[in-house]
Tab-separated table of N, CA, C and O in Angstrom:
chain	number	residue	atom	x	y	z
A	1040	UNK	N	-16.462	32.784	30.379
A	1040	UNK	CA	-16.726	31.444	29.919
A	1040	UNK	C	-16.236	31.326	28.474
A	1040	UNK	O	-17.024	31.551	27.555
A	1041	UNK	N	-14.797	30.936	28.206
A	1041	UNK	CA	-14.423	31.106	26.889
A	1041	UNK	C	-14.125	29.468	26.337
A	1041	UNK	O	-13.098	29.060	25.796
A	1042	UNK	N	-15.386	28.683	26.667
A	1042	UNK	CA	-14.575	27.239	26.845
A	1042	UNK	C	-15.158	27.120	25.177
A	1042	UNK	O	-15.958	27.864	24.609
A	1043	UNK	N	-14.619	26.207	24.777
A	1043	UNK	CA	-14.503	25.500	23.091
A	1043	UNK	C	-15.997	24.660	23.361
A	1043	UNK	O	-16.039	23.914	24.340
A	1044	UNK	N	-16.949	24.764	22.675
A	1044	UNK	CA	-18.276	23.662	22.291
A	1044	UNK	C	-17.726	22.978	21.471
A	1044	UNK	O	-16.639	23.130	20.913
A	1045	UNK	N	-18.845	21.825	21.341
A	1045	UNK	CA	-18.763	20.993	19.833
A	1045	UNK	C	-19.295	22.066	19.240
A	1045	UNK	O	-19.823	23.008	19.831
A	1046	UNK	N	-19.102	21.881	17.473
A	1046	UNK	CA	-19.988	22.994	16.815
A	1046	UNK	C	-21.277	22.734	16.603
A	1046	UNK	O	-21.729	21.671	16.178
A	1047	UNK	N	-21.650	23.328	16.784
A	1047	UNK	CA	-23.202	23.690	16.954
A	1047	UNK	C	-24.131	23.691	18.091
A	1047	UNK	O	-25.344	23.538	18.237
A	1048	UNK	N	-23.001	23.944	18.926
A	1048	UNK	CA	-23.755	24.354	20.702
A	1048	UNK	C	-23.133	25.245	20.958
A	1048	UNK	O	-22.041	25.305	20.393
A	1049	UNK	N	-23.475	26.270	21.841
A	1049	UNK	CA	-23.024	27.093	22.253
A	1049	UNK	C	-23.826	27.694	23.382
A	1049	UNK	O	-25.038	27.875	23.267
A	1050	UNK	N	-22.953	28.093	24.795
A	1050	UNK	CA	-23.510	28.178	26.123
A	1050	UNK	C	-23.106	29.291	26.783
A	1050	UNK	O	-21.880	29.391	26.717
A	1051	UNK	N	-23.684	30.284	27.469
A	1051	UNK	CA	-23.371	31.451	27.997
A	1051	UNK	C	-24.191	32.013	28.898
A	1051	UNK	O	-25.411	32.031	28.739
A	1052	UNK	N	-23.511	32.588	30.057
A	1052	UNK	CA	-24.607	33.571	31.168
A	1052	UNK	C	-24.783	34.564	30.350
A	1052	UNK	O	-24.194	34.824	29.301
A	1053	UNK	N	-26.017	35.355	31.134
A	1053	UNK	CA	-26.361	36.481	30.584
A	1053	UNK	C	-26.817	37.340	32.224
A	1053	UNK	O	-26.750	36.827	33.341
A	1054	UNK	N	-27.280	38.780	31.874
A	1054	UNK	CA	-27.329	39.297	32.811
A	1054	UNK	C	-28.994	40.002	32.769
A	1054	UNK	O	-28.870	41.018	32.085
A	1055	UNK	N	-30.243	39.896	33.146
A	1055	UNK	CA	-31.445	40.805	32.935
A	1055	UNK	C	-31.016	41.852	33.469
A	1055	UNK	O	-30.285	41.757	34.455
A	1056	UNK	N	-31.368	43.103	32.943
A	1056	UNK	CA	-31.400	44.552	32.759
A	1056	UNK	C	-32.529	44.978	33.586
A	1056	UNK	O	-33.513	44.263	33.774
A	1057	UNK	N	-32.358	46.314	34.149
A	1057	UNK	CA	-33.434	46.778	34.446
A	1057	UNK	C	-34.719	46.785	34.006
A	1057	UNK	O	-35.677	46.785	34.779
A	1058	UNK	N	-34.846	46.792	32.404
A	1058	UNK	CA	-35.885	46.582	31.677
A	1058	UNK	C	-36.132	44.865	31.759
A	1058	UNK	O	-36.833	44.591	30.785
A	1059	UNK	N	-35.869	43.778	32.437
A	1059	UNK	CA	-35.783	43.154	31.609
A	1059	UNK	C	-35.685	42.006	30.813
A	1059	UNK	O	-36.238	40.918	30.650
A	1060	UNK	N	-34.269	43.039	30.155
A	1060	UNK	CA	-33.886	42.700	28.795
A	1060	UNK	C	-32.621	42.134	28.893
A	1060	UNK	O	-31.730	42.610	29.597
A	1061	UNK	N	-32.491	40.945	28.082
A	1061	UNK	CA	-30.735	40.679	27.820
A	1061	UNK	C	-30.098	40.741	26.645
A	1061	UNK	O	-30.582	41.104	25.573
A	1062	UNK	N	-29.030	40.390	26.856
A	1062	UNK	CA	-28.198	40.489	25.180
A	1062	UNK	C	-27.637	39.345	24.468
A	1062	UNK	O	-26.408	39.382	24.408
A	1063	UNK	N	-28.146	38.421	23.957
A	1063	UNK	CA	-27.874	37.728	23.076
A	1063	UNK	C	-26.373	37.408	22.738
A	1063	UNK	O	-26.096	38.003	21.696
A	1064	UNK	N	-25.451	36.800	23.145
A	1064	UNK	CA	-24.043	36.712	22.881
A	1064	UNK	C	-23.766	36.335	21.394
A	1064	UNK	O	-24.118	35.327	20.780
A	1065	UNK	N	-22.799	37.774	20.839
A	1065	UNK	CA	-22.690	37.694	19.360
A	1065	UNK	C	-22.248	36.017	18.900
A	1065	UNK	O	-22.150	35.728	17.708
A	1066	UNK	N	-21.985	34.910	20.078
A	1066	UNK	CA	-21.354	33.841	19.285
A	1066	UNK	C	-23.068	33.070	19.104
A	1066	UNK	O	-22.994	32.175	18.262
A	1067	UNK	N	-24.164	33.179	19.539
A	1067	UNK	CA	-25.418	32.734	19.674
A	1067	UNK	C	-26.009	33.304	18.404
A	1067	UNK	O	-26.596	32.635	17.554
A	1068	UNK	N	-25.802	34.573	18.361
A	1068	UNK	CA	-26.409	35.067	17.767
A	1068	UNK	C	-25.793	35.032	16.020
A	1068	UNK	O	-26.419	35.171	14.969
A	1069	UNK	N	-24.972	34.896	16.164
A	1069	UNK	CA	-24.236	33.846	14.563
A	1069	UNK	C	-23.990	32.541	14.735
A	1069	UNK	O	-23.101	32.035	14.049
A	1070	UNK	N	-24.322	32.175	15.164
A	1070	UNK	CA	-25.182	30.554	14.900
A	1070	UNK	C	-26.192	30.534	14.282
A	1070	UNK	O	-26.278	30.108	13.130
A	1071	UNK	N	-27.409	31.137	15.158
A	1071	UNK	CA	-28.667	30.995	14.203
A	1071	UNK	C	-28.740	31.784	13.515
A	1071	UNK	O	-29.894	32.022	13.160
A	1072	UNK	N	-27.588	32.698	12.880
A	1072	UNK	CA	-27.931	33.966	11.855
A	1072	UNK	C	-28.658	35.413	12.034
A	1072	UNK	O	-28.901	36.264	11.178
A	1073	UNK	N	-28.912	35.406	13.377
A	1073	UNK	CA	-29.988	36.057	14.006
A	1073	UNK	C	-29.255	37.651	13.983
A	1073	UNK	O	-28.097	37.749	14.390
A	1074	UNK	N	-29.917	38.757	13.535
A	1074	UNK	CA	-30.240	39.992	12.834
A	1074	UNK	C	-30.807	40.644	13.919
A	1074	UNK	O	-31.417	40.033	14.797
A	1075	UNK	N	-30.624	42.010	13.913
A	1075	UNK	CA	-31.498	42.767	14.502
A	1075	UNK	C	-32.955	43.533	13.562
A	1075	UNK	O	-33.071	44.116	12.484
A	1076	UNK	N	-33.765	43.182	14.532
A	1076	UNK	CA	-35.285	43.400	13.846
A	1076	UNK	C	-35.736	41.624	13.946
A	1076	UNK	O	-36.961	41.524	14.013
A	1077	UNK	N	-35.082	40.376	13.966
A	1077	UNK	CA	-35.863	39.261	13.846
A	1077	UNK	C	-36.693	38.946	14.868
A	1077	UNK	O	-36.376	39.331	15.994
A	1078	UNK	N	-37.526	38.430	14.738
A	1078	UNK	CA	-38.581	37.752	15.761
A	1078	UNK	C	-38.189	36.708	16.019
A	1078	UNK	O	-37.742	35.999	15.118
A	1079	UNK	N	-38.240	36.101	17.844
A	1079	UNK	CA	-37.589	35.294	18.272
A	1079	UNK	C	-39.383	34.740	19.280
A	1079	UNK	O	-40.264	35.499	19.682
A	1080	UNK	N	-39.342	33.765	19.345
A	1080	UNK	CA	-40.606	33.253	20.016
A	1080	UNK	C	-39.642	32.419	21.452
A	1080	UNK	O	-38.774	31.546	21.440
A	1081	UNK	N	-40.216	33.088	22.427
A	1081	UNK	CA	-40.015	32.802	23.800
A	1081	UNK	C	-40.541	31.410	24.410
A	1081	UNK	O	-41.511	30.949	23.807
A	1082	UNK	N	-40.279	30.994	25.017
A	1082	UNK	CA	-41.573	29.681	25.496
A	1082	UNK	C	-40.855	29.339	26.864
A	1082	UNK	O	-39.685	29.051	27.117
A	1083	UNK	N	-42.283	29.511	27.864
A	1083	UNK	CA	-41.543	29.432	29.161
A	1083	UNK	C	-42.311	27.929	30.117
A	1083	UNK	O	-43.055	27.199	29.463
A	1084	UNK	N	-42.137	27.699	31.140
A	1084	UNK	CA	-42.382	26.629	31.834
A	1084	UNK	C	-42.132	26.812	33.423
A	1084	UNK	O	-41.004	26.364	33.628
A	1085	UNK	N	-42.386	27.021	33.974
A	1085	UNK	CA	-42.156	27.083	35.360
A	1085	UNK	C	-41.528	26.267	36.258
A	1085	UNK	O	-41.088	26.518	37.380
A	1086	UNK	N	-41.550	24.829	35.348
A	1086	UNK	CA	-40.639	23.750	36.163
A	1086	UNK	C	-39.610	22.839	34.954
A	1086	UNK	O	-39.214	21.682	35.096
A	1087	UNK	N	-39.365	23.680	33.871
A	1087	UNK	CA	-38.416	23.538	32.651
A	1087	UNK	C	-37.852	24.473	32.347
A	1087	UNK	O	-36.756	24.354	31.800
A	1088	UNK	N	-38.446	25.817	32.613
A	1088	UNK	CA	-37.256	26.885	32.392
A	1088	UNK	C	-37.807	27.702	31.147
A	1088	UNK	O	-38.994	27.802	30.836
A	1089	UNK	N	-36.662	28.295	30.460
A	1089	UNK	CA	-36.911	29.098	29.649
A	1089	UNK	C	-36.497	28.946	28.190
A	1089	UNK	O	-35.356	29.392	28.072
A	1090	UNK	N	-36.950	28.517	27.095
A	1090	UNK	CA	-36.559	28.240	25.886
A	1090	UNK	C	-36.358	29.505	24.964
A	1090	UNK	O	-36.532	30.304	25.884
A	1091	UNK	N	-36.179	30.138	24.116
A	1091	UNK	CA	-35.934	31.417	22.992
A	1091	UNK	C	-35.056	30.700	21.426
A	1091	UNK	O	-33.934	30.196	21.488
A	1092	UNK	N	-35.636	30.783	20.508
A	1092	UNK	CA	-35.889	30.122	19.260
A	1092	UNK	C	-36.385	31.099	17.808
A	1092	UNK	O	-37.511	31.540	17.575
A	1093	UNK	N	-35.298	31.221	17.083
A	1093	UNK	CA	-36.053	31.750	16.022
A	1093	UNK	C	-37.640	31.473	15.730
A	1093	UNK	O	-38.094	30.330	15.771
A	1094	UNK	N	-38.383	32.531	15.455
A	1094	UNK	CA	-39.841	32.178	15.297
A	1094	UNK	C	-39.815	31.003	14.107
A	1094	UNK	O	-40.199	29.837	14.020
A	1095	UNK	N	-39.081	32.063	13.157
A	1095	UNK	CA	-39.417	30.928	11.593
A	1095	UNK	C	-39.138	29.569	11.400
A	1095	UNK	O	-39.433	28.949	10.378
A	1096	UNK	N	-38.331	28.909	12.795
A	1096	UNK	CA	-38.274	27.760	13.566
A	1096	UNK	C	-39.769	27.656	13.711
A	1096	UNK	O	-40.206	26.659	13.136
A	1097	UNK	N	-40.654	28.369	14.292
A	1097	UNK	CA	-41.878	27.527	15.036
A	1097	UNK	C	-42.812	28.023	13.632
A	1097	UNK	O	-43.473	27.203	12.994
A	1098	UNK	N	-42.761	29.196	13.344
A	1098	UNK	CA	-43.361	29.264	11.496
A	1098	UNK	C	-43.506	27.738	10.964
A	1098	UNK	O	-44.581	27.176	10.753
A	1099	UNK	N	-42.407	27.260	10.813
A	1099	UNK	CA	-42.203	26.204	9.650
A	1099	UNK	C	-42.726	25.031	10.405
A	1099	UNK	O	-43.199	24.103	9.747
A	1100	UNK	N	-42.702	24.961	11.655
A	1100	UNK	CA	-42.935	24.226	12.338
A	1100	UNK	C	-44.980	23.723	12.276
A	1100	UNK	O	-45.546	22.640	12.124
A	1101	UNK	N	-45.429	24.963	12.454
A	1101	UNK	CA	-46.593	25.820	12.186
A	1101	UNK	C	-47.213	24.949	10.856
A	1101	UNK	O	-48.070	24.070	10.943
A	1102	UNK	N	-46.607	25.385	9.698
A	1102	UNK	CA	-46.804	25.563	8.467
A	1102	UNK	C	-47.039	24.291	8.118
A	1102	UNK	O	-47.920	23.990	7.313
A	1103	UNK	N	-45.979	23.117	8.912
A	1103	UNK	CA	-46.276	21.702	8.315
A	1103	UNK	C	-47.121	21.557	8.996
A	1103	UNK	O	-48.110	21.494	8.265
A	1104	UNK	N	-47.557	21.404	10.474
A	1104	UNK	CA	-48.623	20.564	11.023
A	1104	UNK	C	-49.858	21.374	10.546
A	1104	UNK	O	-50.916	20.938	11.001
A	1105	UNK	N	-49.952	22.322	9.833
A	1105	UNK	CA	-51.434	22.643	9.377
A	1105	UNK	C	-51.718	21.962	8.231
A	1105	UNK	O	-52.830	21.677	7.786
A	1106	UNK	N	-50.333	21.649	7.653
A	1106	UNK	CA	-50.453	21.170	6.047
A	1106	UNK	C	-50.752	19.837	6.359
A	1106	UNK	O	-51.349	19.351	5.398
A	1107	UNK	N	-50.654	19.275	6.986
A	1107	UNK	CA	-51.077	17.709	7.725
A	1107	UNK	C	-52.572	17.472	8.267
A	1107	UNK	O	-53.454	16.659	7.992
A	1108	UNK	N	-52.487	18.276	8.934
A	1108	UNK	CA	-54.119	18.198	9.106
A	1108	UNK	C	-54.987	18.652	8.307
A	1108	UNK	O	-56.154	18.269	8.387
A	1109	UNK	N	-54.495	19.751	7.181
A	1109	UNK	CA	-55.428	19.902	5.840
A	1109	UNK	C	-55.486	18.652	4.735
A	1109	UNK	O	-56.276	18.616	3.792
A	1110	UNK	N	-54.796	17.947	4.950
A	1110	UNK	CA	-54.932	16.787	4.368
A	1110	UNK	C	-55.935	15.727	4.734
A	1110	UNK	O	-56.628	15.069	3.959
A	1111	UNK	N	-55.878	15.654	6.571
A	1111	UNK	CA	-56.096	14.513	7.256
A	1111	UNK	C	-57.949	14.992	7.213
A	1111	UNK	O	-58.601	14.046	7.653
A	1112	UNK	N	-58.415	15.607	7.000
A	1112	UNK	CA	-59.494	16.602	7.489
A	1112	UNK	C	-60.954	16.384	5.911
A	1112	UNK	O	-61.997	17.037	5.940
């Protein structure tokens, strides 16, 4: 699958492992900057599928709606 995205999408099969586990396609994985050792937060759905997202995406995400309701409170 070597087709051209707009920039800032990017789409690819992957294969689960015996463990598993898959591999992150190096063009995915320099997009979001993503390192080995980062924490990635999973989020699944049974009739939506499977989402995977830098955590510090849902961190920050986190961080404001507490700061909102410490206000509202």
């Amino acid at each position: 699958m070597n087709e051209k995205f707009p920039e800032g999408k990017f789409m690819a099969t992957v294969k689960l492992g015996a463990k598993g586990q898959i591999v992150i396609p190096k063009e995915a994985r320099e997009l979001f900057s993503l390192k080995e050792g980062d924490a990635l937060l999973l989020m699944a759905d049974k009739h939506q599928g499977i989402a995977i997202q830098p955590f510090a995406y849902a961190e920050a995400f986190w961080n404001a709606v507490s700061g909102i309701r410490g206000k509202n409170e």
